[in-house]
Tab-separated table of C-alpha atoms and ligand atoms in Angstrom:
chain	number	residue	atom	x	y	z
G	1	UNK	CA	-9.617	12.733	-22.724
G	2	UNK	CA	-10.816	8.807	-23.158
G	3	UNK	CA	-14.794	8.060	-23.106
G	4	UNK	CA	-13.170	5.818	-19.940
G	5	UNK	CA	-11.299	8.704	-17.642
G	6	UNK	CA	-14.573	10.595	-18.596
G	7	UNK	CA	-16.451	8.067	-17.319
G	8	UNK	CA	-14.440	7.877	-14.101
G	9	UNK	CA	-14.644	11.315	-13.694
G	10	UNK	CA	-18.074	12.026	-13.572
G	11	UNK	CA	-19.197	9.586	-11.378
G	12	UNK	CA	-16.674	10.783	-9.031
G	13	UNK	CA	-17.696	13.938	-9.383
G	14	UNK	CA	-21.618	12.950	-8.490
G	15	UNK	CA	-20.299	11.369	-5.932
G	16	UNK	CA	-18.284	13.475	-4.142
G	17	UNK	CA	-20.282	16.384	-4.590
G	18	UNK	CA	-23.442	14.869	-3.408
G	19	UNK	CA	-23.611	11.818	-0.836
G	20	UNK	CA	-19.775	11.199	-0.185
G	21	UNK	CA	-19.342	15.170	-0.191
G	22	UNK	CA	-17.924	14.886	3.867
G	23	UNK	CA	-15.434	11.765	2.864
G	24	UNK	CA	-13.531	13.756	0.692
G	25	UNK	CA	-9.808	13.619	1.450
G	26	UNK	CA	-10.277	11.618	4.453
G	27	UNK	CA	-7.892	9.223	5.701
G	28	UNK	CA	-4.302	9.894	4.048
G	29	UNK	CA	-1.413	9.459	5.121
G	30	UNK	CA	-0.756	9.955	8.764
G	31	UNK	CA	-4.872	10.410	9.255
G	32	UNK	CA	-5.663	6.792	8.658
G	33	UNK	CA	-7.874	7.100	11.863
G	34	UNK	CA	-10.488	9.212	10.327
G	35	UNK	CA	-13.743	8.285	9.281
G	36	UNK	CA	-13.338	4.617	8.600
G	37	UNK	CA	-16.805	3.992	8.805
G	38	UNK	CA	-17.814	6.303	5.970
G	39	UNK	CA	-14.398	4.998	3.930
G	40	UNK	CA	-16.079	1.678	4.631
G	41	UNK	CA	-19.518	2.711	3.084
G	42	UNK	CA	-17.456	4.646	0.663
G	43	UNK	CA	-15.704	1.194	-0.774
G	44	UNK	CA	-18.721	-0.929	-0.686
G	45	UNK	CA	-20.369	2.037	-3.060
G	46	UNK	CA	-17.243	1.555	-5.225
G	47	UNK	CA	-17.902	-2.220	-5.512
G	48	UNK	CA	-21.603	-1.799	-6.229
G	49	UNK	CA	-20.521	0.838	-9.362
G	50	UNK	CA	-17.638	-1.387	-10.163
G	51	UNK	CA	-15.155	0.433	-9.715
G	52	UNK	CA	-12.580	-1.383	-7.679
G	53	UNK	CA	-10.791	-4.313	-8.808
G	54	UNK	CA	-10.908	-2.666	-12.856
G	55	UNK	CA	-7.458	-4.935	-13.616
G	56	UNK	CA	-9.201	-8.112	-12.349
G	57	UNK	CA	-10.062	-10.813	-15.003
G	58	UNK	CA	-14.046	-10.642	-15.861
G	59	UNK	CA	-14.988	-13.681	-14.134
G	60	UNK	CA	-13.829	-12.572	-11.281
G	61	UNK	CA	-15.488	-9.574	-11.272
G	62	UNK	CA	-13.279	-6.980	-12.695
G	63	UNK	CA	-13.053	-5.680	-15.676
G	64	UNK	CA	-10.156	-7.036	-17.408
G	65	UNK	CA	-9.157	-3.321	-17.626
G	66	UNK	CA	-5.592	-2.654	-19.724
G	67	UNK	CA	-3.273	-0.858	-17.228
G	68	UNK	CA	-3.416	2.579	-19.038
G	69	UNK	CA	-6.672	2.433	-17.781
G	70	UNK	CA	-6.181	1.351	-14.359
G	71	UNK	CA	-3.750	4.156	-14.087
G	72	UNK	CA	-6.031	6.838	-15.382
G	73	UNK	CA	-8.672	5.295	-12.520
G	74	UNK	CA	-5.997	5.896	-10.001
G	75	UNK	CA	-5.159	9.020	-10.976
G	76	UNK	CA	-9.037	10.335	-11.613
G	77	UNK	CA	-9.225	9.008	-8.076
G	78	UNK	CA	-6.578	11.247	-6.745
G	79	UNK	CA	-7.187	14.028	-8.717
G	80	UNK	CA	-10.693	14.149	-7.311
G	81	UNK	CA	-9.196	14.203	-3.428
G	82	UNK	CA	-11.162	10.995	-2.908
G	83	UNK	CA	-10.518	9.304	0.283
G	84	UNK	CA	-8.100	7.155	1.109
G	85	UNK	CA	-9.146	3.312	-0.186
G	86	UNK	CA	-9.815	0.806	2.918
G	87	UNK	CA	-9.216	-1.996	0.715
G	88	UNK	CA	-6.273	-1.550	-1.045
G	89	UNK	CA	-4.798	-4.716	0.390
G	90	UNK	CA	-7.847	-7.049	-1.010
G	91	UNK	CA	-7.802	-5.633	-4.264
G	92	UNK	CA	-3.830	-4.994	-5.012
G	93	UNK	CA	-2.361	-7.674	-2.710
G	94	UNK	CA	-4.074	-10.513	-1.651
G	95	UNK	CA	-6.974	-10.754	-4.237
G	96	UNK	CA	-4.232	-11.298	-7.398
G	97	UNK	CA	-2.297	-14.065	-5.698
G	98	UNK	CA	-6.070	-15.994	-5.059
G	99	UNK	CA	-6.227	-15.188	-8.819
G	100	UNK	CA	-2.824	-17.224	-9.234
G	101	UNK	CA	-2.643	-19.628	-6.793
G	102	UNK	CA	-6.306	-20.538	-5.690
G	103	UNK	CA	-7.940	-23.061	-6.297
G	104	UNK	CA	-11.878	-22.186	-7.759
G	105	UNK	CA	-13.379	-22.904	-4.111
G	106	UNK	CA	-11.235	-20.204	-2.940
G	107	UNK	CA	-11.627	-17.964	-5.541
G	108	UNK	CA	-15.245	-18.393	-5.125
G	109	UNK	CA	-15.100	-17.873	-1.515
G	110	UNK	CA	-12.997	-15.032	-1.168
G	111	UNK	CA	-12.853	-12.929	-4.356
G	112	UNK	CA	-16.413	-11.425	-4.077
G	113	UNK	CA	-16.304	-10.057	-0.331
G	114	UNK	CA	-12.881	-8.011	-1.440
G	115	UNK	CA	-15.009	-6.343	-4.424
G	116	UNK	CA	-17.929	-5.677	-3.202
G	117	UNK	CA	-15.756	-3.998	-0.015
G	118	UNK	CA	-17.441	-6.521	2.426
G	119	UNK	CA	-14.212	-7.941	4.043
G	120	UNK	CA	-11.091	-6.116	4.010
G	121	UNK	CA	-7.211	-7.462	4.637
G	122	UNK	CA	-4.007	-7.176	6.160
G	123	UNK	CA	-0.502	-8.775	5.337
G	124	UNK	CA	1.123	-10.880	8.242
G	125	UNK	CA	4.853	-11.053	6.811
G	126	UNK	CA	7.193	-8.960	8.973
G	127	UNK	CA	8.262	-10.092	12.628
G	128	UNK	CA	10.375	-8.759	15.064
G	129	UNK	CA	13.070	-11.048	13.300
G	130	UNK	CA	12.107	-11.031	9.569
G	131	UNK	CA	11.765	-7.973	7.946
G	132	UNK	CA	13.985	-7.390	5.156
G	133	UNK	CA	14.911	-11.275	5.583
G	134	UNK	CA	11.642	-12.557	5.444
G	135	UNK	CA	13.055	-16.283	5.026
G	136	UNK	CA	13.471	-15.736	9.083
G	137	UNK	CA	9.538	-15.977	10.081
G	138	UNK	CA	9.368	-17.757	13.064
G	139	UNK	CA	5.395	-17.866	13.370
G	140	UNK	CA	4.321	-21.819	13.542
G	141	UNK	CA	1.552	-23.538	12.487
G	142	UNK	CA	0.266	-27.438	12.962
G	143	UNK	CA	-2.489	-29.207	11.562
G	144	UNK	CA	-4.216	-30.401	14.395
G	145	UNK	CA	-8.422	-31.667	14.081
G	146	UNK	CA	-8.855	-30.181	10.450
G	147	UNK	CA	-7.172	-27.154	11.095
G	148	UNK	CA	-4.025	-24.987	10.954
G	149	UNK	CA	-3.324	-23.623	14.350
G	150	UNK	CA	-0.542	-20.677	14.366
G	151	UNK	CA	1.257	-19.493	17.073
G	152	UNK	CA	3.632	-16.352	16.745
G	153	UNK	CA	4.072	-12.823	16.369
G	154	UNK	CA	3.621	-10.681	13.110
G	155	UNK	CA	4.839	-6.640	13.828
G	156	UNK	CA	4.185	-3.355	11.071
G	157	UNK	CA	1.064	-5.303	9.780
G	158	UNK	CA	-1.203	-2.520	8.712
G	159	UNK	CA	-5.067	-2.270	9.019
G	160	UNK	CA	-4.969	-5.223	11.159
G	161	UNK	CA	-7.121	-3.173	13.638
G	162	UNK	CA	-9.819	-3.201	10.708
G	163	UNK	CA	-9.113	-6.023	8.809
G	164	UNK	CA	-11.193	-9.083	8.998
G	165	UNK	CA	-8.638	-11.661	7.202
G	166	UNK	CA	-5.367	-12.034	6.975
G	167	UNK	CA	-2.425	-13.741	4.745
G	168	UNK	CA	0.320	-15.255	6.792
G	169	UNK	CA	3.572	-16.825	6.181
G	170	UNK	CA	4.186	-19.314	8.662
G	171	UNK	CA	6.457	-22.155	9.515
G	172	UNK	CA	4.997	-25.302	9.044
G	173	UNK	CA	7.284	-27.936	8.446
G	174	UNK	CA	9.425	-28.127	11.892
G	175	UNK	CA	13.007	-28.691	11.084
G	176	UNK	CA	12.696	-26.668	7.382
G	177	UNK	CA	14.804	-23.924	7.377
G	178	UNK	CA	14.513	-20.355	5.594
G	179	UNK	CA	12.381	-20.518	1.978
G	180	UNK	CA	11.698	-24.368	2.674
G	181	UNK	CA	8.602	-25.360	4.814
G	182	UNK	CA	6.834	-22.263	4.865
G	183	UNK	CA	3.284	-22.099	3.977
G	184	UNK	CA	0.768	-19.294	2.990
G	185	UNK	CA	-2.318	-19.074	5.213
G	186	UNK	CA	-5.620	-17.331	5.160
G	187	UNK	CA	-6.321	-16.443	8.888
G	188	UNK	CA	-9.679	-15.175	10.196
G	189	UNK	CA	-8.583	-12.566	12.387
G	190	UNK	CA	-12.212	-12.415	14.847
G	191	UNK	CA	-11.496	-14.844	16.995
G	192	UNK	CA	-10.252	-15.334	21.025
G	193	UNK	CA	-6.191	-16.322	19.495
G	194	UNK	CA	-5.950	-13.540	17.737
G	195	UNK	CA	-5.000	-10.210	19.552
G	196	UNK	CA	-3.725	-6.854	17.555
G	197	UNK	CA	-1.935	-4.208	19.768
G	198	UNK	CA	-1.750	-0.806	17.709
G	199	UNK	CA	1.339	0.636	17.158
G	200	UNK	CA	1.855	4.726	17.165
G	201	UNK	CA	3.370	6.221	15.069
G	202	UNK	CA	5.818	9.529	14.585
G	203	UNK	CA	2.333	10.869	13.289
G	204	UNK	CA	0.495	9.996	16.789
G	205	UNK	CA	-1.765	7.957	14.717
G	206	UNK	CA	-1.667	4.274	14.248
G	207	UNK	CA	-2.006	2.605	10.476
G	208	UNK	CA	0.114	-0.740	11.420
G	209	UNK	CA	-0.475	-2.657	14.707
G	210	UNK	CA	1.555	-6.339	16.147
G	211	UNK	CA	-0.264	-9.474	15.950
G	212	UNK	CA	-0.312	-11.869	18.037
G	213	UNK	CA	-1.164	-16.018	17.348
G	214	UNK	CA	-1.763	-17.712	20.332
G	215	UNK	CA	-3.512	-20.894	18.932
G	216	UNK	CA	-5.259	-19.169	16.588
G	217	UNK	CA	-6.812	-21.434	13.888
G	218	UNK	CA	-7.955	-21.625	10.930
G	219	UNK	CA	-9.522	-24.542	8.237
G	220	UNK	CA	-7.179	-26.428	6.536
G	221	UNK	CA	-8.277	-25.759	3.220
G	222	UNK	CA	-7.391	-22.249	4.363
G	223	UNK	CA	-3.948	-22.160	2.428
G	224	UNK	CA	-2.682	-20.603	-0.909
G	225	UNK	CA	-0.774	-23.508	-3.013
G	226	UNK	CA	0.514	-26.630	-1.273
G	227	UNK	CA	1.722	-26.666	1.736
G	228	UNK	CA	5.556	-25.995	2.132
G	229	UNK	CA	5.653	-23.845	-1.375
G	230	UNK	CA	4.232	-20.361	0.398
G	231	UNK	CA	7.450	-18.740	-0.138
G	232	UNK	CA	6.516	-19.131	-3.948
G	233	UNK	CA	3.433	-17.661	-3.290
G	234	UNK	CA	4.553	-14.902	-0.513
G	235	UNK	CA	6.762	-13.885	-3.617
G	236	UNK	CA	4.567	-13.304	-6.085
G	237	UNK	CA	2.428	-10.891	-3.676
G	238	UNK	CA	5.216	-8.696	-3.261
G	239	UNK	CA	5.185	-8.635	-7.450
G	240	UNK	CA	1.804	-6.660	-6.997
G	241	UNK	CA	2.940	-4.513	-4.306
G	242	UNK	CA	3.979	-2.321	-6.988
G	243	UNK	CA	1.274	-2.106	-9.787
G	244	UNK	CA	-0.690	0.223	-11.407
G	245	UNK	CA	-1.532	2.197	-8.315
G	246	UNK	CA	1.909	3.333	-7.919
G	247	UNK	CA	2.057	4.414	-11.161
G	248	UNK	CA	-0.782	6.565	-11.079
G	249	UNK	CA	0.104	8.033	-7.557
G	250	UNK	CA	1.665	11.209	-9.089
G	251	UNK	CA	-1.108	13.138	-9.482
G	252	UNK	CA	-1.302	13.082	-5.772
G	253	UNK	CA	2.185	14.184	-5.429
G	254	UNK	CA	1.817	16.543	-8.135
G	255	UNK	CA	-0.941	18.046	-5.379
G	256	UNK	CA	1.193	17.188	-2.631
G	257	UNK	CA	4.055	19.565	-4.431
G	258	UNK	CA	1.400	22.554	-5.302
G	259	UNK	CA	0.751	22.394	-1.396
G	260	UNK	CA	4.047	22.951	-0.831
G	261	UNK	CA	4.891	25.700	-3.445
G	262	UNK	CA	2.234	27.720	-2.086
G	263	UNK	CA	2.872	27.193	1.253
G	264	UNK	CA	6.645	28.861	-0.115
G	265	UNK	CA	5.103	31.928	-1.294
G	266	UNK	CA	3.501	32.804	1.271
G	267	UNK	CA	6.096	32.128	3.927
G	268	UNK	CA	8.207	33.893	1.944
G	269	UNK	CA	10.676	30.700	1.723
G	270	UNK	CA	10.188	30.899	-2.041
G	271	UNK	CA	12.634	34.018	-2.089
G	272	UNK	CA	15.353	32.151	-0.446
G	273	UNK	CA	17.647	31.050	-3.112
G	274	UNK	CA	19.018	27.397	-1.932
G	275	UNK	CA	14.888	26.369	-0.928
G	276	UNK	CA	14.123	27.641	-4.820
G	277	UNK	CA	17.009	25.477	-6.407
G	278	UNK	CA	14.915	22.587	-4.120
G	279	UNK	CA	11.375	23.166	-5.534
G	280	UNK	CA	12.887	23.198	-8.639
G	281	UNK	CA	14.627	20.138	-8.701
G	282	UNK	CA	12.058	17.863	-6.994
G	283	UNK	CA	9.104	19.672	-9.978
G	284	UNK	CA	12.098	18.244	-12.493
G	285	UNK	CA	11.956	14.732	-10.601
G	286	UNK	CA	8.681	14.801	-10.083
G	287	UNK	CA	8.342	15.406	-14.097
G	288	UNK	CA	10.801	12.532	-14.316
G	289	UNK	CA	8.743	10.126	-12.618
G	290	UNK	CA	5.359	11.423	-14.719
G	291	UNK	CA	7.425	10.412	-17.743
G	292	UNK	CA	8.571	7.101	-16.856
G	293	UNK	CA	5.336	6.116	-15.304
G	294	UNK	CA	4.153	6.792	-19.040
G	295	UNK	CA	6.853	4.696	-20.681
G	296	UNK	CA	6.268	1.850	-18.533
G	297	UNK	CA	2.744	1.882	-19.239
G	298	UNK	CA	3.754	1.374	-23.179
G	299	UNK	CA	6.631	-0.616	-22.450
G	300	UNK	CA	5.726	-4.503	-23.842
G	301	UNK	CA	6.518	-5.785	-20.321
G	302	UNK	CA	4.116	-3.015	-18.568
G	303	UNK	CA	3.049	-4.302	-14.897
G	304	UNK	CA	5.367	-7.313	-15.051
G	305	UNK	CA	7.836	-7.596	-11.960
G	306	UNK	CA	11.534	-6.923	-12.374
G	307	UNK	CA	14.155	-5.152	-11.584
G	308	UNK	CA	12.330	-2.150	-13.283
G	309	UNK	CA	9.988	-2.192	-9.889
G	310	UNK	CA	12.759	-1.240	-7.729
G	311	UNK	CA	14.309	1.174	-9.646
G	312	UNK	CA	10.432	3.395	-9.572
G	313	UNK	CA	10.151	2.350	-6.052
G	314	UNK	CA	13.583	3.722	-5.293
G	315	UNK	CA	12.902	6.638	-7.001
G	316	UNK	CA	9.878	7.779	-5.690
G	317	UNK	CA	10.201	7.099	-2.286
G	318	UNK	CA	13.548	8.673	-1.812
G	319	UNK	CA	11.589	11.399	-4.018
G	320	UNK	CA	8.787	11.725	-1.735
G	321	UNK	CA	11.021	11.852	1.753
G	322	UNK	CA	12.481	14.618	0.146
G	323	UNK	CA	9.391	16.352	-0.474
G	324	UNK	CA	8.237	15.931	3.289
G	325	UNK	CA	11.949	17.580	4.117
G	326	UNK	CA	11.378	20.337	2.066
G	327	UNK	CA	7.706	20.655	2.995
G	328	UNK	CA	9.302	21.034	6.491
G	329	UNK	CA	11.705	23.882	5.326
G	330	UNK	CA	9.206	25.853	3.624
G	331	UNK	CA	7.484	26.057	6.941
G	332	UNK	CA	10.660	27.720	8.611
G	333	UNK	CA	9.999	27.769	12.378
G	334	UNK	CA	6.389	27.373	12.421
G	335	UNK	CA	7.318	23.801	11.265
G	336	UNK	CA	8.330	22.602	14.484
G	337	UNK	CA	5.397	23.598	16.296
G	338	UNK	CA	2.520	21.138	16.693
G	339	UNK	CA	-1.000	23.208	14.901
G	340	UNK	CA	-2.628	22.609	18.433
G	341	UNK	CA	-2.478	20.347	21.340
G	342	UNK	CA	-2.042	17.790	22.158
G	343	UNK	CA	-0.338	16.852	18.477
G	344	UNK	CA	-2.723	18.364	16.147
G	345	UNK	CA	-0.695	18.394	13.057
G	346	UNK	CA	-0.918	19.941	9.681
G	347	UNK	CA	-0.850	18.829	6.459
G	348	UNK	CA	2.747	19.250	5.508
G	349	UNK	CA	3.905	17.974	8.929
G	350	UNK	CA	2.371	14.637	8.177
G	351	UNK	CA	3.859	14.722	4.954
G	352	UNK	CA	7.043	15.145	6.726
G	353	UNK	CA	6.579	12.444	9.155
G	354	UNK	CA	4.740	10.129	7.461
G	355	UNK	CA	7.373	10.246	4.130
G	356	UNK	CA	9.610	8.734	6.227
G	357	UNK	CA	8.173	5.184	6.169
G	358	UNK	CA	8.377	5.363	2.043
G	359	UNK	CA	11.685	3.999	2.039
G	360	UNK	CA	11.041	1.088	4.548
G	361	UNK	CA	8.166	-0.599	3.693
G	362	UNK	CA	7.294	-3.192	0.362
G	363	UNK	CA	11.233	-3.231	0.395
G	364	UNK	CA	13.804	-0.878	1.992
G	365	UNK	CA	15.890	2.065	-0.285
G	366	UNK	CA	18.960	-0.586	0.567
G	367	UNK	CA	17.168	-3.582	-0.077
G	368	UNK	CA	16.028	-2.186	-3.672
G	369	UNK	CA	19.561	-1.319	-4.070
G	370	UNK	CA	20.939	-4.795	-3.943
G	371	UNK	CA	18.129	-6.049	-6.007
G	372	UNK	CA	19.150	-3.776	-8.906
G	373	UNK	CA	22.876	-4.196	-8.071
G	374	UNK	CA	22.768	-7.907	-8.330
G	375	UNK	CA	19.582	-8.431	-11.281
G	376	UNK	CA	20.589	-5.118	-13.113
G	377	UNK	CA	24.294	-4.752	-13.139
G	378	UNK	CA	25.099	-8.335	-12.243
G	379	UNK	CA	27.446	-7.427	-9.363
G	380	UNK	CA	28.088	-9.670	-6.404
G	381	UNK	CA	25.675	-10.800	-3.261
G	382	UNK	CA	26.053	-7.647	-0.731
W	401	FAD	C1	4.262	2.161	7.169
W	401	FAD	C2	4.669	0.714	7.123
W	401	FAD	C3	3.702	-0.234	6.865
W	401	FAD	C4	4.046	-1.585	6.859
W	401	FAD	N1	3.063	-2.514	6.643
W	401	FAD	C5	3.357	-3.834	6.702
W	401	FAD	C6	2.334	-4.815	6.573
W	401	FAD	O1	1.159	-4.486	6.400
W	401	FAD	N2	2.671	-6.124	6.666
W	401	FAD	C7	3.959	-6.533	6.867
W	401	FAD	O2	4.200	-7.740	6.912
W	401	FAD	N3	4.971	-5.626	7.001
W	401	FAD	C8	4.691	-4.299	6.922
W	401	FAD	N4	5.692	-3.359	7.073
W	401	FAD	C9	7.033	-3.827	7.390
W	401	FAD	C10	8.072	-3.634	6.299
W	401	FAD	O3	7.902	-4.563	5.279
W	401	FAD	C11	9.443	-3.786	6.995
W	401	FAD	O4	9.582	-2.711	7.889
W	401	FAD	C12	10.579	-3.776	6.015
W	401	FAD	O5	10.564	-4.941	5.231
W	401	FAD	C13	11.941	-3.677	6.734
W	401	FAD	O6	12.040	-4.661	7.712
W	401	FAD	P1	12.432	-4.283	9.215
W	401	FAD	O7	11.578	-3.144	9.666
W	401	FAD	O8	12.412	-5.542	10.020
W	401	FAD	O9	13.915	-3.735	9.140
W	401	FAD	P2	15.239	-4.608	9.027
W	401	FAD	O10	15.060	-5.669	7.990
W	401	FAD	O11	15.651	-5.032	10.380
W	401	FAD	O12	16.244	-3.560	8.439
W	401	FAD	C14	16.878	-2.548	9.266
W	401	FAD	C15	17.794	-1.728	8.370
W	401	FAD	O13	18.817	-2.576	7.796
W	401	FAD	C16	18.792	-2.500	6.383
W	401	FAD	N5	19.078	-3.822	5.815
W	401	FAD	C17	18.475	-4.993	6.163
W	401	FAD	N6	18.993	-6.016	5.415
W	401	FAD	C18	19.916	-5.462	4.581
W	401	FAD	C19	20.761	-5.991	3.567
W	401	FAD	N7	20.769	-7.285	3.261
W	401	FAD	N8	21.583	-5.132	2.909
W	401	FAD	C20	21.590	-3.800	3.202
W	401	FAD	N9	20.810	-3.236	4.167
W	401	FAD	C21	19.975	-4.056	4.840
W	401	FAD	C22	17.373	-2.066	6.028
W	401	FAD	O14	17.317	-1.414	4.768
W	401	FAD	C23	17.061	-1.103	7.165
W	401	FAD	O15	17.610	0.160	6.913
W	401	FAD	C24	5.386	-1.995	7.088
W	401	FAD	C25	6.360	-1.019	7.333
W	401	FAD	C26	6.017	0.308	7.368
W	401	FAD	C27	7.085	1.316	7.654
């Protein structure tokens, strides 16, 4: 083992076994209701150790860490059952793009706050009309007074119940059309035009919320790039939607599987021929994806976007919706009943229901499909 997992290790261990011992595990999938408060304290005791942000150039904070070893964070992290990160978003998502696109006051201004865990964000793409074709926002906004002032609705934004920012592609040049005229805006989401409606979810539980802009403003200095070029920099965020987090996530679906295998013996589902060819073949996959994940973190073009991004998203999220249907079979019967009223549900049931949003969001299975059908094998626009 490196001097650096080591490292990691045993301060998660102190951790977790001493002050954060009750956050443990809290807040996964399909339970991103609990605790937030603690997750909260949880991420600002993160920033103080430096320990989020690792990838992040040194004057900003990070640690200019290479991405082996952001992976072996990520997986020390799961590995240790620590709870689910509050802000992801700051760190993977938004923070980068200020790295790229910001200018210093706004790396100055907003960089800090996301590693220290002292303001957390949400992504305001998706609307009722642009999902998969994002070019299709409809959300305005004017300068009007030294100010942007937005007006629209954003839908599936996650965290914006918590967040206290948010990034939001939004018309503003009237007329433009699709990729043209859109710009990239930094909202502050306390504030009397801004109103978030929480959306539930097959789990009960609501991660993702719809936003509504109903003058909501924000300074004009508040956007990423020039004005007109945020479909440039709305791009470039997706780019990061699948770094090094991703490819240390299978150490938590390496636990996810166990779960699942045991829950099979015991059941007795393990003795049923066609649910053993199942575990076997998604321990193979999941093996699969281990590999890969290593060769990509050798590979000379290692955390650069491509067509290489859709192929692991493809494959682990049809992967994991897999796993949540067999975690469901393994179950038999008692699968289908709720572990108490009203819709008190366990583990593997949330696996079940909450796999099924894998293959929808940071780019649908089909959408991923015609990226590698038309960047990869050159075929035709679908
Ligand atoms: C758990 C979760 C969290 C999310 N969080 C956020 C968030 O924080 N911020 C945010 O902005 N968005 C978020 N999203 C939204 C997500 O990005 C969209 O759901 C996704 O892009 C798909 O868009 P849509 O739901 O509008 O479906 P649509 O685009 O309407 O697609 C409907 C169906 O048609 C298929 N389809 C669409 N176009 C094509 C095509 N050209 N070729 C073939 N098939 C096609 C799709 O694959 C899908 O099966 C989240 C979604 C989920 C599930």
């Amino acid at each position: 083992m490196t001097g650096f997992r080591e490292e990691i290790r045993a301060w998660l261990r102190e951790q977790l076994e001493g002050e954060f011992a009750h956050a443990r595990g809290l807040g996964g999938p399909g339970r991103e209701h609990e605790g937030h408060e603690v997750r909260l304290a949880w991420e600002r005791r993160l920033g103080e150790a430096g320990w989020t942000c690792l990838g992040w150039p040194r004057r900003y904070g990070g640690r200019d860490a290479p991405l082996a070893d952001q992976v072996a964070f990520h997986e020390e992290y799961a590995r240790a059952d620590a709870p689910a990160r509050v802000g992801h978003i700051g760190e993977g998502l938004i923070g980068p793009t200020i790295i790229d696109f910001g200018t210093e006051e706004q790396k100055r201004r907003f960089l800090p706050p996301i590693r220290r865990g002292r303001e957390l964000w949400c992504q305001g793409y998706s609307e009722p009309e642009a999902g998969s074709d994002l070019a299709g926002v409809r959300t305005r906004a004017r300068q009007e007074g030294g100010e942007w002032v937005l007006t629209g609705q954003k839908t599936w934004t996650s965290l914006a119940h918590v967040a206290d920012w948010c990034f939001v592609l939004a018309r503003t040049e009237s007329g433009s059309r699709r990729h043209a005229g859109l710009s990239y805006l930094l909202v502050p989401m306390d504030q009397p035009g801004v109103e978030v409606r929480p959306i539930v979810q097959l789990t009960g539980t609501s991660e993702f919320n719809e936003v509504f802009f109903d003058g909501a403003r924000t300074a004009a200095g508040n956007v990423l790039g020039a004005p007109g070029e945020g479909w440039r920099v709305a791009m470039a965020t997706l780019g990061y939607e699948r770094g090094a987090s991703t490819l240390g996530q299978q150490i938590g679906f390496q636990r996810e599987f166990d779960r699942v295998v045991e829950t099979a013996r015991r059941t007795g589902a393990a003795e049923d021929p066609v649910l053993r060819d199942r575990l076997v073949r998604s321990w193979l996959e999941l093996r699969i994806m281990r590999l890969n994940a290593l060769r990509t973190m050798t590979s000379p073009s290692a955390g650069t976007p491509g067509p290489e991004a859709s192929i692991a998203k493809l494959y682990w999220s049809e992967w994991h919706r897999r796993l949540g249907e067999l975690a469901q079979a393994v179950q038999g019967r008692a699968g289908l009943v709720a572990d108490g009223p009203p819709y008190e549900l366990n583990d593997l049931q949330r696996l079940y229901l909450f796999s099924r949003a894998d293959t929808i969001y940071a780019g649908s299975s089909e959408i991923q499909r015609n990226i590698i059908a038309e960047r990869t094998l050159g075929l035709p626009k679908g």
